[in-house]
Tab-separated table of C-alpha atoms in Angstrom:
chain	number	residue	atom	x	y	z
A	1	MET	CA	1.163	-32.973	2.080
A	2	LYS	CA	1.566	-35.393	-2.180
A	3	ASN	CA	4.175	-32.706	-3.258
A	4	VAL	CA	6.504	-32.665	-0.424
A	5	LYS	CA	9.615	-35.047	-0.097
A	6	HIS	CA	11.023	-34.037	3.680
A	7	TYR	CA	11.787	-31.916	6.548
A	8	GLU	CA	15.540	-31.109	6.990
A	9	CYS	CA	17.056	-29.595	9.646
A	10	THR	CA	19.023	-25.969	8.230
A	11	ILE	CA	21.592	-27.111	11.090
A	12	CYS	CA	22.869	-30.434	10.981
A	13	HIS	CA	20.971	-31.333	7.800
A	14	GLN	CA	19.021	-34.728	9.128
A	15	ILE	CA	16.535	-35.835	7.170
A	16	TYR	CA	13.172	-36.558	8.771
A	17	SER	CA	9.808	-37.760	7.439
A	18	LYS	CA	7.280	-36.024	6.353
A	19	ASP	CA	4.697	-37.043	8.806
A	20	CYS	CA	7.021	-37.157	11.860
A	21	LYS	CA	5.232	-34.758	14.460
A	22	PHE	CA	7.917	-32.634	16.012
A	23	MET	CA	8.350	-29.151	14.188
A	24	THR	CA	11.812	-28.712	14.789
A	25	CYS	CA	15.008	-31.210	14.879
A	26	PRO	CA	15.130	-32.876	17.770
A	27	THR	CA	19.094	-33.775	18.372
A	28	CYS	CA	19.222	-29.524	17.587
A	29	GLY	CA	16.383	-28.331	19.798
A	30	GLU	CA	14.982	-25.002	18.660
A	31	LYS	CA	17.527	-23.846	16.549
A	32	GLY	CA	16.822	-26.522	14.798
A	33	ILE	CA	14.454	-24.894	12.141
A	34	LEU	CA	13.352	-27.419	9.582
A	35	GLU	CA	12.827	-27.054	5.844
A	36	ILE	CA	10.149	-28.909	4.369
A	37	VAL	CA	11.734	-30.485	0.467
A	38	PHE	CA	9.347	-30.695	-2.733
A	39	ASP	CA	9.207	-33.030	-4.855
A	40	TYR	CA	9.346	-30.547	-8.085
A	41	GLU	CA	9.163	-33.319	-10.643
A	42	LYS	CA	6.006	-34.438	-8.979
A	43	ILE	CA	5.023	-30.996	-8.622
A	44	LYS	CA	6.400	-29.639	-12.906
A	45	LYS	CA	3.844	-32.542	-13.869
A	46	GLN	CA	0.695	-30.553	-12.091
A	47	VAL	CA	1.655	-26.427	-12.733
A	48	SER	CA	2.542	-24.399	-15.852
A	49	LYS	CA	1.886	-20.886	-17.561
A	50	ALA	CA	-0.902	-22.358	-18.811
A	51	TYR	CA	-1.802	-23.884	-15.551
A	52	PHE	CA	-1.624	-20.364	-13.943
A	53	LYS	CA	-3.799	-18.742	-17.198
A	54	ASN	CA	-6.231	-20.967	-16.803
A	55	ASN	CA	-6.656	-20.802	-12.641
A	56	LYS	CA	-9.690	-18.392	-11.474
A	57	ILE	CA	-8.945	-18.444	-7.994
A	58	TYR	CA	-7.120	-15.704	-6.930
A	59	SER	CA	-6.169	-16.609	-3.186
A	60	ILE	CA	-3.387	-18.485	-2.496
A	61	LYS	CA	-5.098	-21.343	-2.772
A	62	ARG	CA	-4.180	-20.635	-6.925
A	63	TYR	CA	-0.722	-22.334	-5.536
A	64	LEU	CA	-2.002	-25.535	-3.827
A	65	PRO	CA	0.599	-27.904	-4.913
A	66	PHE	CA	3.589	-25.972	-3.926
A	67	LEU	CA	1.393	-26.015	0.074
A	68	THR	CA	1.094	-28.885	2.603
A	69	VAL	CA	-2.223	-28.126	3.829
A	70	ASP	CA	-5.203	-30.237	3.327
A	71	PRO	CA	-7.113	-28.579	0.167
A	72	LEU	CA	-10.180	-29.948	2.210
A	73	TYR	CA	-10.496	-26.605	4.167
A	74	PHE	CA	-9.747	-23.947	2.584
A	75	ASN	CA	-13.469	-23.025	2.189
A	76	HIS	CA	-13.899	-22.159	5.137
A	77	THR	CA	-11.366	-19.181	5.097
A	78	LEU	CA	-10.497	-15.330	4.510
A	79	ASN	CA	-10.043	-14.841	0.825
A	80	VAL	CA	-5.942	-14.741	1.454
A	81	GLY	CA	-3.276	-13.079	-1.599
A	82	TRP	CA	-3.735	-12.111	-5.104
A	83	THR	CA	-2.822	-8.324	-3.586
A	84	PRO	CA	-1.951	-5.306	-6.421
A	85	LEU	CA	1.707	-5.085	-7.367
A	86	TYR	CA	1.029	-1.704	-9.245
A	87	LYS	CA	4.208	0.000	-10.880
A	88	SER	CA	5.451	3.984	-9.760
A	89	THR	CA	3.433	5.939	-11.255
A	90	LYS	CA	5.878	8.673	-9.394
A	91	LEU	CA	8.510	7.798	-7.309
A	92	SER	CA	10.248	5.505	-10.302
A	93	ASN	CA	11.123	9.280	-12.030
A	94	ASP	CA	12.449	10.823	-9.161
A	95	LEU	CA	13.942	7.975	-8.051
A	96	ASP	CA	15.363	7.189	-11.054
A	97	ILE	CA	14.616	4.027	-11.318
A	98	LEU	CA	13.825	2.718	-14.516
A	99	ASP	CA	11.010	-0.196	-13.472
A	100	LEU	CA	9.469	0.222	-10.187
A	101	TYR	CA	6.295	-1.797	-8.818
A	102	PHE	CA	5.002	-1.773	-5.468
A	103	LYS	CA	3.706	-5.479	-3.889
A	104	ASP	CA	1.127	-3.968	-1.553
A	105	ASP	CA	0.225	-6.658	0.774
A	106	GLY	CA	-1.551	-4.538	3.120
A	107	GLN	CA	-4.536	-5.497	1.040
A	108	ASN	CA	-5.247	-8.956	2.504
A	109	PRO	CA	-8.267	-9.077	4.887
A	110	THR	CA	-6.525	-8.556	7.898
A	111	GLN	CA	-4.257	-5.282	6.572
A	112	SER	CA	-0.819	-7.397	6.378
A	113	LEU	CA	1.324	-9.807	4.869
A	114	LYS	CA	0.800	-12.465	7.770
A	115	ASP	CA	-2.528	-13.351	7.148
A	116	ARG	CA	-0.187	-15.542	4.503
A	117	ALA	CA	1.384	-17.267	7.523
A	118	SER	CA	-1.698	-16.497	9.804
A	119	ILE	CA	-4.428	-18.787	7.084
A	120	ILE	CA	-1.509	-22.129	7.281
A	121	ALA	CA	-1.509	-22.427	10.325
A	122	CYS	CA	-4.883	-22.451	10.668
A	123	LEU	CA	-5.596	-24.508	7.521
A	124	LYS	CA	-3.041	-27.318	9.856
A	125	ALA	CA	-4.323	-26.851	13.389
A	126	LYS	CA	-7.722	-27.795	11.785
A	127	GLU	CA	-6.850	-30.620	9.408
A	128	LEU	CA	-4.334	-32.350	12.386
A	129	GLY	CA	-7.732	-31.735	15.058
A	130	TYR	CA	-6.374	-28.458	17.271
A	131	ASP	CA	-9.375	-25.988	18.660
A	132	THR	CA	-7.024	-23.244	19.889
A	133	ILE	CA	-4.036	-22.218	18.616
A	134	SER	CA	-1.361	-19.838	20.077
A	135	CYS	CA	1.325	-17.682	18.922
A	136	SER	CA	3.404	-14.265	19.766
A	137	SER	CA	3.327	-11.424	17.782
A	138	THR	CA	4.252	-7.870	17.874
A	139	GLY	CA	0.431	-7.497	16.901
A	140	ASN	CA	0.848	-7.913	12.659
A	141	ALA	CA	0.790	-11.612	13.458
A	142	ALA	CA	-1.194	-11.455	16.712
A	143	SER	CA	-4.478	-9.607	14.691
A	144	SER	CA	-3.618	-12.163	11.645
A	145	LEU	CA	-3.661	-14.997	13.471
A	146	ALA	CA	-7.018	-14.463	15.171
A	147	GLY	CA	-8.952	-13.250	12.363
A	148	ASN	CA	-8.231	-15.795	9.955
A	149	ALA	CA	-9.029	-18.147	13.478
A	150	ALA	CA	-12.270	-16.270	13.864
A	151	LYS	CA	-13.373	-16.836	9.822
A	152	MET	CA	-12.852	-20.476	10.917
A	153	GLY	CA	-14.220	-20.955	14.132
A	154	LEU	CA	-10.600	-21.858	16.056
A	155	LYS	CA	-9.822	-20.066	19.679
A	156	THR	CA	-6.955	-18.146	20.110
A	157	VAL	CA	-4.797	-16.877	22.784
A	158	ILE	CA	-1.988	-14.358	21.693
A	159	PHE	CA	0.555	-12.789	23.921
A	160	VAL	CA	2.697	-8.969	22.561
A	161	PRO	CA	4.771	-7.620	23.985
A	162	LYS	CA	4.348	-4.419	26.182
A	163	ARG	CA	4.827	-1.377	22.905
A	164	ALA	CA	2.333	-3.268	20.703
A	165	PRO	CA	0.222	-0.188	19.013
A	166	ILE	CA	-3.180	0.185	19.907
A	167	GLY	CA	-4.190	-0.299	16.415
A	168	LYS	CA	-3.257	-3.611	16.312
A	169	LEU	CA	-4.875	-4.628	20.151
A	170	ILE	CA	-8.469	-3.249	19.174
A	171	GLN	CA	-8.474	-5.368	15.713
A	172	LEU	CA	-7.778	-8.437	17.307
A	173	LYS	CA	-9.797	-7.890	20.532
A	174	ALA	CA	-12.420	-7.491	17.548
A	175	PHE	CA	-11.695	-10.935	16.493
A	176	GLY	CA	-12.618	-12.642	19.988
A	177	SER	CA	-8.703	-12.923	21.020
A	178	ASN	CA	-7.529	-14.217	24.071
A	179	LEU	CA	-5.282	-11.635	24.121
A	180	ILE	CA	-2.140	-11.749	26.939
A	181	GLN	CA	-0.026	-8.595	26.712
A	182	VAL	CA	3.642	-8.729	28.315
A	183	ASP	CA	4.873	-6.229	30.637
A	184	GLY	CA	8.307	-7.114	28.479
A	185	ASP	CA	9.837	-7.159	24.999
A	186	TYR	CA	9.851	-9.621	22.279
A	187	LYS	CA	12.056	-11.321	24.032
A	188	ASP	CA	10.013	-11.919	26.897
A	189	THR	CA	6.694	-12.162	24.525
A	190	PHE	CA	8.318	-15.175	22.918
A	191	LYS	CA	9.353	-17.081	25.732
A	192	LEU	CA	5.949	-17.005	27.767
A	193	SER	CA	4.034	-18.108	24.626
A	194	LYS	CA	6.151	-20.982	24.203
A	195	GLU	CA	5.745	-22.326	27.793
A	196	SER	CA	2.320	-21.618	28.086
A	197	ILE	CA	1.568	-23.634	24.179
A	198	GLU	CA	4.262	-26.981	25.322
A	199	HIS	CA	1.776	-26.346	28.731
A	200	TYR	CA	-1.765	-26.427	27.589
A	201	LYS	CA	-0.486	-28.217	24.215
A	202	TRP	CA	-2.609	-25.386	21.779
A	203	TYR	CA	-1.098	-25.377	17.917
A	204	ASN	CA	1.436	-23.371	17.593
A	205	ARG	CA	1.551	-20.416	15.044
A	206	ASN	CA	5.037	-18.995	15.936
A	207	ALA	CA	6.797	-18.653	12.038
A	208	ALA	CA	9.961	-19.067	13.408
A	209	ILE	CA	8.971	-22.690	14.851
A	210	ASN	CA	6.104	-24.140	12.272
A	211	PRO	CA	8.293	-24.597	9.701
A	212	HIS	CA	4.314	-24.255	7.483
A	213	LEU	CA	4.262	-21.273	8.002
A	214	VAL	CA	7.259	-19.877	5.667
A	215	GLU	CA	5.089	-22.041	3.753
A	216	GLY	CA	2.303	-19.830	3.410
A	217	LYS	CA	5.114	-16.511	2.934
A	218	LYS	CA	6.482	-17.727	-0.097
A	219	THR	CA	3.009	-17.236	-1.499
A	220	VAL	CA	4.178	-13.325	-2.236
A	221	ALA	CA	7.556	-14.081	-4.041
A	222	MET	CA	4.951	-16.037	-6.138
A	223	GLU	CA	2.527	-13.624	-6.986
A	224	ILE	CA	4.969	-11.409	-7.729
A	225	ALA	CA	6.590	-13.480	-10.431
A	226	GLU	CA	3.417	-14.146	-12.063
A	227	GLN	CA	2.157	-11.002	-11.985
A	228	LEU	CA	5.267	-9.721	-14.003
A	229	ASP	CA	4.624	-12.563	-16.620
A	230	PHE	CA	6.713	-15.077	-15.004
A	231	LYS	CA	9.599	-12.151	-15.694
A	232	PRO	CA	10.564	-11.182	-11.750
A	233	THR	CA	12.853	-7.804	-11.292
A	234	ASP	CA	16.560	-7.503	-10.632
A	235	TYR	CA	15.933	-6.327	-6.886
A	236	VAL	CA	12.719	-7.447	-3.960
A	237	PHE	CA	13.418	-5.585	-0.950
A	238	VAL	CA	11.762	-6.173	2.365
A	239	SER	CA	11.456	-5.523	5.864
A	240	VAL	CA	12.824	-7.611	8.352
A	241	GLY	CA	12.011	-8.732	11.997
A	242	ASP	CA	12.156	-12.462	13.028
A	243	GLY	CA	14.177	-13.629	8.867
A	244	CYS	CA	10.674	-15.429	8.699
A	245	THR	CA	8.635	-13.214	5.988
A	246	ILE	CA	12.278	-12.632	3.688
A	247	ALA	CA	12.404	-16.573	3.539
A	248	GLY	CA	9.771	-16.853	2.110
A	249	VAL	CA	10.634	-14.386	-0.183
A	250	TYR	CA	13.112	-16.664	-0.881
A	251	LYS	CA	11.578	-19.589	-1.616
A	252	GLY	CA	9.007	-18.989	-3.374
A	253	PHE	CA	11.850	-18.075	-5.885
A	254	TYR	CA	13.130	-20.993	-5.486
A	255	ASP	CA	10.213	-23.210	-6.263
A	256	LEU	CA	9.520	-21.178	-8.968
A	257	MET	CA	12.667	-21.407	-10.279
A	258	GLN	CA	13.180	-24.875	-9.560
A	259	VAL	CA	10.094	-26.139	-11.943
A	260	GLY	CA	11.160	-23.685	-14.920
A	261	LEU	CA	8.901	-21.196	-14.823
A	262	ILE	CA	11.868	-18.363	-14.124
A	263	GLU	CA	15.115	-18.098	-14.744
A	264	LYS	CA	16.159	-16.119	-12.076
A	265	ILE	CA	15.871	-15.304	-8.647
A	266	PRO	CA	15.680	-11.897	-7.980
A	267	LYS	CA	18.551	-10.357	-4.994
A	268	ILE	CA	16.940	-10.125	-2.121
A	269	ILE	CA	17.347	-7.263	-0.121
A	270	GLY	CA	16.855	-6.783	3.523
A	271	VAL	CA	15.966	-4.055	5.685
A	272	GLN	CA	16.454	-3.173	9.310
A	273	SER	CA	15.821	-0.187	11.544
A	274	GLU	CA	18.944	1.417	12.285
A	275	GLY	CA	17.367	0.798	16.197
A	276	CYS	CA	16.898	-2.983	16.014
A	277	ALA	CA	19.337	-4.734	13.291
A	278	PRO	CA	20.890	-7.788	13.908
A	279	PHE	CA	20.884	-9.310	11.238
A	280	TYR	CA	22.282	-6.428	9.064
A	281	GLU	CA	24.855	-7.491	11.834
A	282	ALA	CA	25.649	-10.215	11.385
A	283	PHE	CA	25.513	-10.000	7.763
A	284	HIS	CA	28.237	-7.674	7.708
A	285	ASN	CA	30.882	-8.298	10.117
A	286	ASN	CA	30.568	-12.289	8.934
A	287	HIS	CA	29.380	-13.548	12.634
A	288	GLU	CA	25.624	-15.125	14.047
A	289	LEU	CA	22.726	-12.782	15.351
A	290	ARG	CA	23.290	-11.072	18.451
A	291	GLU	CA	21.065	-10.229	20.290
A	292	THR	CA	20.295	-5.980	20.083
A	293	SER	CA	18.098	-2.658	21.133
A	294	GLU	CA	14.817	-2.892	20.106
A	295	ASP	CA	14.964	0.387	19.726
A	296	THR	CA	11.948	1.585	16.890
A	297	ILE	CA	9.367	2.692	15.627
A	298	ALA	CA	8.887	0.021	13.345
A	299	ASP	CA	7.291	-2.500	15.419
A	300	SER	CA	6.051	-4.938	13.720
A	301	ILE	CA	10.341	-5.683	12.428
A	302	ALA	CA	11.778	-4.573	16.653
A	303	VAL	CA	12.659	-8.299	16.942
A	304	GLY	CA	16.152	-8.072	19.237
A	305	ILE	CA	16.313	-11.865	18.611
A	306	PRO	CA	15.658	-13.351	15.032
A	307	ARG	CA	14.644	-16.891	15.644
A	308	ASN	CA	14.822	-17.564	12.163
A	309	PRO	CA	18.103	-16.299	11.257
A	310	ILE	CA	19.132	-19.603	9.250
A	311	LYS	CA	16.916	-18.736	6.817
A	312	GLY	CA	16.771	-15.689	6.644
A	313	LEU	CA	20.302	-14.661	5.854
A	314	ASN	CA	20.793	-17.184	3.811
A	315	ALA	CA	18.024	-15.691	1.542
A	316	VAL	CA	19.823	-12.714	1.132
A	317	LYS	CA	23.198	-15.059	0.332
A	318	LYS	CA	21.877	-17.062	-2.187
A	319	SER	CA	20.352	-14.630	-3.452
A	320	HIS	CA	23.088	-12.449	-3.799
A	321	GLY	CA	21.280	-9.601	-2.034
A	322	THR	CA	22.171	-7.885	0.910
A	323	PHE	CA	21.108	-5.854	3.779
A	324	ILE	CA	20.501	-2.522	4.373
A	325	LYS	CA	19.513	-0.337	7.818
A	326	VAL	CA	17.506	2.558	7.833
A	327	SER	CA	17.083	5.083	10.503
A	328	ASP	CA	13.249	5.984	11.798
A	329	ASP	CA	13.016	9.249	10.416
A	330	GLU	CA	13.654	7.926	7.215
A	331	ILE	CA	11.296	5.622	7.530
A	332	LEU	CA	8.384	7.893	8.941
A	333	GLU	CA	9.917	10.403	5.719
A	334	SER	CA	8.568	7.245	3.390
A	335	ILE	CA	5.708	6.803	5.243
A	336	THR	CA	4.641	10.307	3.314
A	337	LEU	CA	6.284	9.732	0.134
A	338	LEU	CA	4.898	6.262	-0.655
A	339	ALA	CA	1.249	7.682	0.515
A	340	ARG	CA	1.326	11.104	-1.454
A	341	ASN	CA	3.231	9.840	-4.866
A	342	GLU	CA	1.931	6.690	-5.104
A	343	GLY	CA	-1.486	6.653	-2.935
A	344	ILE	CA	-0.150	3.452	-1.037
A	345	PHE	CA	-0.471	4.013	2.937
A	346	ALA	CA	2.470	2.302	4.813
A	347	GLU	CA	2.638	1.255	8.284
A	348	PRO	CA	6.702	2.546	9.578
A	349	ALA	CA	7.720	-1.204	9.196
A	350	ALA	CA	5.745	-1.783	5.450
A	351	ALA	CA	7.863	1.369	3.946
A	352	ALA	CA	11.291	0.862	5.821
A	353	SER	CA	10.933	-1.401	2.594
A	354	LEU	CA	11.386	1.893	0.593
A	355	ALA	CA	13.768	3.302	3.020
A	356	GLY	CA	15.898	0.686	2.194
A	357	VAL	CA	15.404	1.694	-1.862
A	358	ILE	CA	16.075	5.323	-1.645
A	359	LYS	CA	19.322	4.441	0.677
A	360	ALA	CA	20.280	1.918	-1.683
A	361	LYS	CA	19.870	4.055	-4.565
A	362	LYS	CA	22.319	7.061	-2.991
A	363	GLU	CA	25.030	4.225	-2.508
A	364	ASN	CA	24.855	2.943	-5.940
A	365	ILE	CA	23.611	-0.544	-5.009
A	366	ILE	CA	20.412	-0.688	-7.563
A	367	LYS	CA	21.655	1.048	-11.382
A	368	ASP	CA	19.435	3.447	-12.704
A	369	LEU	CA	18.725	0.223	-15.695
A	370	ASN	CA	17.541	-2.292	-12.412
A	371	SER	CA	14.224	-3.189	-12.301
A	372	VAL	CA	12.781	-2.801	-8.542
A	373	THR	CA	10.035	-4.389	-6.369
A	374	VAL	CA	9.200	-3.236	-2.552
A	375	ILE	CA	7.172	-5.019	-0.853
A	376	VAL	CA	4.711	-3.139	1.620
A	377	THR	CA	3.951	-5.382	4.083
A	378	GLY	CA	1.626	-3.595	6.530
A	379	ASN	CA	-1.918	-0.803	6.292
A	380	GLY	CA	-0.919	2.746	7.656
A	381	LEU	CA	-3.747	2.435	9.609
A	382	LYS	CA	-2.318	-0.610	11.823
A	383	ASP	CA	-0.064	2.018	13.726
A	384	PRO	CA	-1.122	5.637	12.706
A	385	ASN	CA	-0.110	6.876	15.855
A	386	ALA	CA	3.306	6.954	14.327
A	387	ILE	CA	3.213	8.717	11.777
A	388	LYS	CA	0.686	11.504	13.604
A	389	GLU	CA	3.682	14.205	14.624
A	390	ARG	CA	4.400	14.453	10.849
A	391	ILE	CA	1.432	15.051	9.230
A	392	THR	CA	-0.056	18.749	9.036
A	393	ASN	CA	-3.277	19.574	11.204
A	394	TRP	CA	-6.531	19.733	9.391
A	395	LEU	CA	-8.734	22.713	8.926
A	396	LEU	CA	-11.939	23.577	10.451
A	397	LEU	CA	-13.871	26.274	9.092
A	398	LYS	CA	-17.489	27.735	9.503
A	399	ALA	CA	-19.815	26.330	6.435
A	400	ASP	CA	-19.468	29.727	4.454
A	401	ILE	CA	-18.108	29.677	1.191
A	402	ASN	CA	-15.615	33.173	1.702
A	403	GLU	CA	-13.984	31.127	4.439
A	404	VAL	CA	-13.181	28.571	1.710
A	405	LYS	CA	-11.601	31.209	-0.854
A	406	LYS	CA	-10.178	33.075	2.671
A	407	HIS	CA	-8.430	29.729	3.084
A	408	ILE	CA	-7.503	29.037	-0.438
A	409	ARG	CA	-5.891	32.529	-1.227
A	410	ASN	CA	-3.619	32.702	2.114
A	411	SER	CA	-2.743	28.776	1.462
A	412	LYS	CA	1.361	28.054	0.796
A	413	GLU	CA	0.127	24.564	-0.876
A	414	THR	CA	-1.613	24.553	-4.213
A	415	ILE	CA	-4.410	24.399	-5.033
């Protein structure tokens, strides 16, 4: 960690050596999430716009000066990151937004943004001599960890709640993970994983506990900035569960501003489901996060007790953004809108960010001349059952051209 100065507790602000072995503040306990503080003057000597222009490594490895991992094992990883940033071809007009972009992180190796955290976890586990890595997950972190660990020869033990979608379960089992499905919600799942990790001394991939994982997630913001020639949009929308991803988005832009590569941090808008909105409630009612239900189709953001509340809230407060909540119906409608208008198939949690944009436009939070980036965190094939009922049944015709002609004549759709 050559560019790291130290760790700092997000609660008591105690400083700890970068060589310390613990993951949370010894004084504040599990809630004392640590922040990794970088030596930006040192990084300034290593990176510039020319550095990135001449860099031919198109993965998160291109941001190595901003990461906390030893590059020794990077040649044995999946190619995580450098996902496409698409400029909207239709929805920008429909929503009356001058410049609208979609960052499709469903194009990562296991089809979600969580690969950015999992690759860092696997690299740290190898660096520290672990052979087994573990986490709790609503699904995406699970399949992501399983895939990245398989590539690097690590064993995994992964805990998921009973409701985890079958697509994600099949994916992580295909990668050879030891899957433990917990008869309970995410709170029960996290508790069991925590106890098991402590007992068996596995490496901990839980993003809210492990401070290195936000550093992996921040690369999505760094890519957005770089792909826009270091002139990020006015707003960035991202769905929120535990608070780790939105914390990473802020940290990525913050790092780039500290070394002079961007001039501003976009206003970050966190989007939650109405059925599970602890960040929204805490932010708008000005109180600490309180446990809520986990009643939403967007399983990846169904976290009733977020484990990274301070970093998650700070990302919005420090960027002068806000939190928005949307209904499951609005989320499902956004899956269809995004797929049919932009060619991007998103799972419910990922489509929540677009639903947030639509609501923000209606509520005049974003203006006509504002520019917007929407982070699409996961591919729709992760949870196809969520949208199945909204898809019109397809036809089965005889292999006869007359049948096709008859169908087209009678079709209500323009062909």
